[in-house]
């Protein structure tokens, strides 16, 4: 069956090129890994996060699912455990990682599906993918309704681990993105609220051991954005914005 040969040719190319250096890197960090972030991204085949972020061996723990969502702790009370919560524990508790970053993207098929079902999202049932996005995207749909009620730009407010840390967001003030991409940006920010619903993360954010950030990738321009709490919007990651974004990530 065609397709697997592409993967195997990749292994052969890896063996001939990257393998010696990577094995040395694996050995170097074996007893002292210091990953810098837990990254939550979409399973979309275009989101090659390690390449986009120019990551090296040991840099981050990567969690991927349809729609880059982190199930709210309330949904786990009904549905049991989640790999996302387990990954947060592995990263932030076991490995003492300080940064959790959620990265959404444009033209997201999971978000497109959820966006199309947004008027019936409270109804249960459907395919596995439908149930996944409906169950864990319900809060996103509700937040998007708030955005529409606020004129489509905002402000909308996201709850944090404490009332004095909740943050406000304006979405796409320049009106350059399609509605479903605005929806995807709302979804990305909603995940920060979902992450702090987990008590063990909430405790670490309150005590400044963990910080949460949201990024968004525009596939067809190749631009990365990061949410700035100070500017209350997604800001393009450029040389001129770099210092602001680093400082902003540390200030809350
Ligand atoms: Zn996606």
CSV table of C-alpha atoms and ligand atoms in Angstrom, one decimal:
chain,number,residue,atom,x,y,z
A,1,UNK,CA,0.0,0.0,0.0
A,2,UNK,CA,1.5,3.4,-1.0
A,3,UNK,CA,2.4,5.7,1.8
A,4,UNK,CA,4.4,3.6,4.2
A,5,UNK,CA,7.4,3.7,1.8
A,6,UNK,CA,7.6,7.5,2.4
A,7,UNK,CA,7.9,6.9,6.1
A,8,UNK,CA,10.6,4.2,5.7
A,9,UNK,CA,12.6,6.3,3.3
A,10,UNK,CA,12.5,9.0,6.0
A,11,UNK,CA,14.1,6.5,8.5
A,12,UNK,CA,16.8,5.6,5.9
A,13,UNK,CA,17.5,9.3,5.4
A,14,UNK,CA,17.6,9.9,9.2
A,15,UNK,CA,20.0,6.9,9.6
A,16,UNK,CA,22.3,8.4,7.0
A,17,UNK,CA,22.2,12.0,8.2
A,18,UNK,CA,20.8,13.0,11.6
A,19,UNK,CA,21.3,9.8,13.6
A,20,UNK,CA,24.9,10.2,14.9
A,21,UNK,CA,24.3,13.8,16.2
A,22,UNK,CA,20.9,12.9,17.7
A,23,UNK,CA,22.1,9.8,19.5
A,24,UNK,CA,24.8,12.0,21.1
A,25,UNK,CA,22.1,14.4,22.1
A,26,UNK,CA,20.0,11.6,23.6
A,27,UNK,CA,22.9,10.5,25.6
A,28,UNK,CA,23.8,14.0,26.7
A,29,UNK,CA,20.4,14.7,28.3
A,30,UNK,CA,19.8,11.1,29.5
A,31,UNK,CA,20.4,11.9,33.2
A,32,UNK,CA,19.7,15.6,33.2
A,33,UNK,CA,16.8,16.5,30.8
A,34,UNK,CA,15.7,20.1,31.1
A,35,UNK,CA,12.7,20.5,28.9
A,36,UNK,CA,11.6,24.2,28.7
A,37,UNK,CA,7.9,23.8,27.9
A,38,UNK,CA,4.8,21.6,27.6
A,39,UNK,CA,3.4,22.5,24.2
A,40,UNK,CA,-0.2,21.6,23.3
A,41,UNK,CA,-0.9,21.7,19.6
A,42,UNK,CA,-3.2,20.3,16.9
A,43,UNK,CA,-2.6,16.9,15.2
A,44,UNK,CA,-2.9,18.7,11.8
A,45,UNK,CA,-0.1,17.3,9.5
A,46,UNK,CA,0.9,20.8,8.6
A,47,UNK,CA,1.8,21.7,12.2
A,48,UNK,CA,5.3,20.3,12.4
A,49,UNK,CA,5.9,22.1,15.7
A,50,UNK,CA,9.4,20.9,16.3
A,51,UNK,CA,10.5,22.2,12.9
A,52,UNK,CA,8.5,25.5,13.2
A,53,UNK,CA,10.0,26.2,16.6
A,54,UNK,CA,13.5,24.9,15.5
A,55,UNK,CA,13.4,22.6,18.6
A,56,UNK,CA,16.3,20.4,19.7
A,57,UNK,CA,16.4,17.1,21.5
A,58,UNK,CA,15.0,17.6,25.1
A,59,UNK,CA,13.5,21.1,24.5
A,60,UNK,CA,9.8,20.4,25.1
A,61,UNK,CA,7.1,17.9,25.8
A,62,UNK,CA,4.6,17.9,23.0
A,63,UNK,CA,0.9,17.0,23.4
A,64,UNK,CA,-1.2,16.9,20.2
A,65,UNK,CA,-4.9,16.3,19.6
A,66,UNK,CA,-7.6,17.4,17.3
A,67,UNK,CA,-8.1,21.1,17.9
A,68,UNK,CA,-5.3,21.6,20.5
A,69,UNK,CA,-7.7,21.3,23.4
A,70,UNK,CA,-7.1,20.6,27.1
A,71,UNK,CA,-10.2,19.0,28.7
A,72,UNK,CA,-11.6,21.1,31.6
A,73,UNK,CA,-11.4,19.3,34.9
A,74,UNK,CA,-15.2,19.3,35.1
A,75,UNK,CA,-15.4,17.1,32.0
A,76,UNK,CA,-13.0,14.6,33.6
A,77,UNK,CA,-15.3,14.1,36.5
A,78,UNK,CA,-17.8,12.6,34.1
A,79,UNK,CA,-15.4,11.0,31.5
A,80,UNK,CA,-12.4,9.9,33.6
A,81,UNK,CA,-8.8,10.7,32.9
A,82,UNK,CA,-7.3,12.5,30.0
A,83,UNK,CA,-3.9,12.2,28.4
A,84,UNK,CA,-3.6,16.0,28.4
A,85,UNK,CA,-4.0,16.3,32.2
A,86,UNK,CA,-1.5,13.5,32.6
A,87,UNK,CA,1.0,15.2,30.2
A,88,UNK,CA,0.6,18.4,32.3
A,89,UNK,CA,1.5,16.5,35.4
A,90,UNK,CA,4.4,14.7,33.8
A,91,UNK,CA,5.7,18.1,32.5
A,92,UNK,CA,5.0,20.5,35.3
A,93,UNK,CA,5.1,18.2,38.4
A,94,UNK,CA,7.6,15.5,37.5
A,95,UNK,CA,9.9,17.5,35.3
A,96,UNK,CA,9.3,21.0,36.9
A,97,UNK,CA,8.6,22.6,33.6
A,98,UNK,CA,7.7,26.3,34.0
A,99,UNK,CA,5.9,27.1,30.7
A,100,UNK,CA,2.8,25.6,29.3
A,101,UNK,CA,2.0,26.9,25.8
A,102,UNK,CA,-1.1,26.2,23.7
A,103,UNK,CA,-0.7,26.7,20.0
A,104,UNK,CA,-3.7,27.0,17.7
A,105,UNK,CA,-3.7,27.5,13.9
A,106,UNK,CA,-5.6,28.8,10.9
A,107,UNK,CA,-7.7,26.5,8.7
A,108,UNK,CA,-8.0,24.0,11.6
A,109,UNK,CA,-10.3,21.2,10.4
A,110,UNK,CA,-11.3,20.3,14.0
A,111,UNK,CA,-12.3,23.9,14.6
A,112,UNK,CA,-14.1,24.1,11.2
A,113,UNK,CA,-16.2,21.1,12.3
A,114,UNK,CA,-17.0,22.5,15.7
A,115,UNK,CA,-17.7,25.9,14.2
A,116,UNK,CA,-20.3,24.3,11.8
A,117,UNK,CA,-21.9,22.5,14.7
A,118,UNK,CA,-21.9,25.5,17.1
A,119,UNK,CA,-25.7,25.8,17.1
A,120,UNK,CA,-26.2,22.2,18.1
A,121,UNK,CA,-23.1,21.8,20.3
A,122,UNK,CA,-25.2,21.1,23.4
A,123,UNK,CA,-26.7,18.0,21.8
A,124,UNK,CA,-24.9,14.7,22.6
A,125,UNK,CA,-23.9,11.8,20.4
A,126,UNK,CA,-22.1,11.6,17.0
A,127,UNK,CA,-18.9,10.2,15.7
A,128,UNK,CA,-15.7,10.0,17.9
A,129,UNK,CA,-14.4,13.2,16.4
A,130,UNK,CA,-17.8,15.0,16.7
A,131,UNK,CA,-18.0,13.9,20.4
A,132,UNK,CA,-14.5,15.0,21.1
A,133,UNK,CA,-14.8,18.5,19.7
A,134,UNK,CA,-18.3,19.0,21.1
A,135,UNK,CA,-17.4,17.8,24.6
A,136,UNK,CA,-14.2,19.7,24.9
A,137,UNK,CA,-15.2,22.6,22.7
A,138,UNK,CA,-18.4,23.6,24.4
A,139,UNK,CA,-16.7,26.3,26.4
A,140,UNK,CA,-15.1,27.7,23.2
A,141,UNK,CA,-18.5,27.9,21.6
A,142,UNK,CA,-19.9,29.7,24.6
A,143,UNK,CA,-17.0,32.1,24.6
A,144,UNK,CA,-17.4,32.8,20.9
A,145,UNK,CA,-21.0,33.7,21.5
A,146,UNK,CA,-19.8,36.2,24.0
A,147,UNK,CA,-17.5,37.6,21.3
A,148,UNK,CA,-20.4,37.9,18.9
A,149,UNK,CA,-22.4,39.6,21.5
A,150,UNK,CA,-19.5,42.0,22.0
A,151,UNK,CA,-19.5,43.0,18.4
A,152,UNK,CA,-17.2,40.3,17.0
A,153,UNK,CA,-14.0,41.9,18.4
A,154,UNK,CA,-14.5,41.9,22.1
A,155,UNK,CA,-13.5,42.5,24.8
A,156,UNK,CA,-14.1,39.0,26.2
A,157,UNK,CA,-12.9,37.9,29.5
A,158,UNK,CA,-11.1,34.6,30.4
A,159,UNK,CA,-11.1,33.4,34.0
A,160,UNK,CA,-7.7,32.5,35.4
A,161,UNK,CA,-6.7,30.8,38.6
A,162,UNK,CA,-7.7,33.8,40.6
A,163,UNK,CA,-9.9,36.8,40.0
A,164,UNK,CA,-7.1,39.3,39.9
A,165,UNK,CA,-5.4,37.3,37.1
A,166,UNK,CA,-8.3,36.9,34.8
A,167,UNK,CA,-7.5,38.4,31.4
A,168,UNK,CA,-9.3,40.3,28.7
A,169,UNK,CA,-8.9,39.7,24.9
A,170,UNK,CA,-9.8,41.5,21.7
A,171,UNK,CA,-9.9,39.2,18.7
A,172,UNK,CA,-8.6,40.2,15.3
A,173,UNK,CA,-9.1,44.0,15.6
A,174,UNK,CA,-7.8,44.4,12.1
A,175,UNK,CA,-10.5,42.0,10.8
A,176,UNK,CA,-7.9,40.1,8.7
A,177,UNK,CA,-9.0,36.6,9.6
A,178,UNK,CA,-12.0,34.4,8.6
A,179,UNK,CA,-14.7,33.8,11.3
A,180,UNK,CA,-13.5,30.3,11.8
A,181,UNK,CA,-10.0,31.5,12.4
A,182,UNK,CA,-11.2,34.0,15.0
A,183,UNK,CA,-13.1,31.1,16.5
A,184,UNK,CA,-9.8,29.1,16.6
A,185,UNK,CA,-8.1,32.0,18.4
A,186,UNK,CA,-10.9,32.1,21.0
A,187,UNK,CA,-10.4,28.3,21.4
A,188,UNK,CA,-6.7,28.7,21.9
A,189,UNK,CA,-7.2,31.2,24.7
A,190,UNK,CA,-10.0,29.1,26.2
A,191,UNK,CA,-7.5,26.3,26.8
A,192,UNK,CA,-5.6,28.5,29.3
A,193,UNK,CA,-8.8,28.7,31.4
A,194,UNK,CA,-9.2,24.9,31.0
A,195,UNK,CA,-5.6,24.3,32.1
A,196,UNK,CA,-6.0,26.2,35.4
A,197,UNK,CA,-9.1,24.2,36.1
A,198,UNK,CA,-6.7,21.5,37.2
A,199,UNK,CA,-5.9,22.1,40.8
A,200,UNK,CA,-2.3,20.9,40.6
A,201,UNK,CA,-1.6,23.4,37.8
A,202,UNK,CA,-3.6,26.2,39.5
A,203,UNK,CA,-1.4,25.9,42.6
A,204,UNK,CA,1.7,26.2,40.5
A,205,UNK,CA,0.5,29.2,38.6
A,206,UNK,CA,-0.5,31.0,41.8
A,207,UNK,CA,3.0,30.4,43.2
A,208,UNK,CA,4.7,31.5,40.0
A,209,UNK,CA,6.1,28.1,39.3
A,210,UNK,CA,4.2,27.7,36.0
A,211,UNK,CA,3.2,30.3,33.4
A,212,UNK,CA,0.7,29.8,30.6
A,213,UNK,CA,0.9,31.2,27.1
A,214,UNK,CA,-1.1,31.1,23.9
A,215,UNK,CA,0.3,31.1,20.4
A,216,UNK,CA,-1.4,30.9,17.1
A,217,UNK,CA,0.0,30.0,13.7
A,218,UNK,CA,-1.3,31.4,10.4
A,219,UNK,CA,-0.6,28.5,8.0
A,220,UNK,CA,-0.9,30.4,4.7
A,221,UNK,CA,1.3,33.3,5.6
A,222,UNK,CA,3.6,31.3,7.9
A,223,UNK,CA,3.2,34.0,10.6
A,224,UNK,CA,3.3,33.1,14.3
A,225,UNK,CA,1.4,35.1,16.9
A,226,UNK,CA,1.6,35.1,20.7
A,227,UNK,CA,-1.1,36.5,23.0
A,228,UNK,CA,0.0,39.6,25.0
A,229,UNK,CA,-1.9,40.1,28.2
A,230,UNK,CA,-0.8,43.7,28.3
A,231,UNK,CA,-2.0,44.5,24.7
A,232,UNK,CA,-5.0,42.1,25.2
A,233,UNK,CA,-4.6,40.6,21.7
A,234,UNK,CA,-2.5,38.3,19.6
A,235,UNK,CA,0.8,40.0,18.6
A,236,UNK,CA,2.9,38.8,15.7
A,237,UNK,CA,6.2,37.2,16.8
A,238,UNK,CA,8.8,39.4,15.1
A,239,UNK,CA,12.2,40.8,16.1
A,240,UNK,CA,10.6,44.1,17.1
A,241,UNK,CA,7.9,42.4,19.3
A,242,UNK,CA,10.2,39.8,20.8
A,243,UNK,CA,11.3,41.6,23.9
A,244,UNK,CA,7.7,42.7,24.7
A,245,UNK,CA,6.4,39.1,24.3
A,246,UNK,CA,9.1,37.6,26.6
A,247,UNK,CA,8.4,40.3,29.3
A,248,UNK,CA,4.7,39.9,28.9
A,249,UNK,CA,4.9,36.1,29.4
A,250,UNK,CA,6.8,36.7,32.7
A,251,UNK,CA,4.6,39.5,34.1
A,252,UNK,CA,1.5,37.6,35.0
B,1,LIG,ZN1,-6.1,21.9,13.7
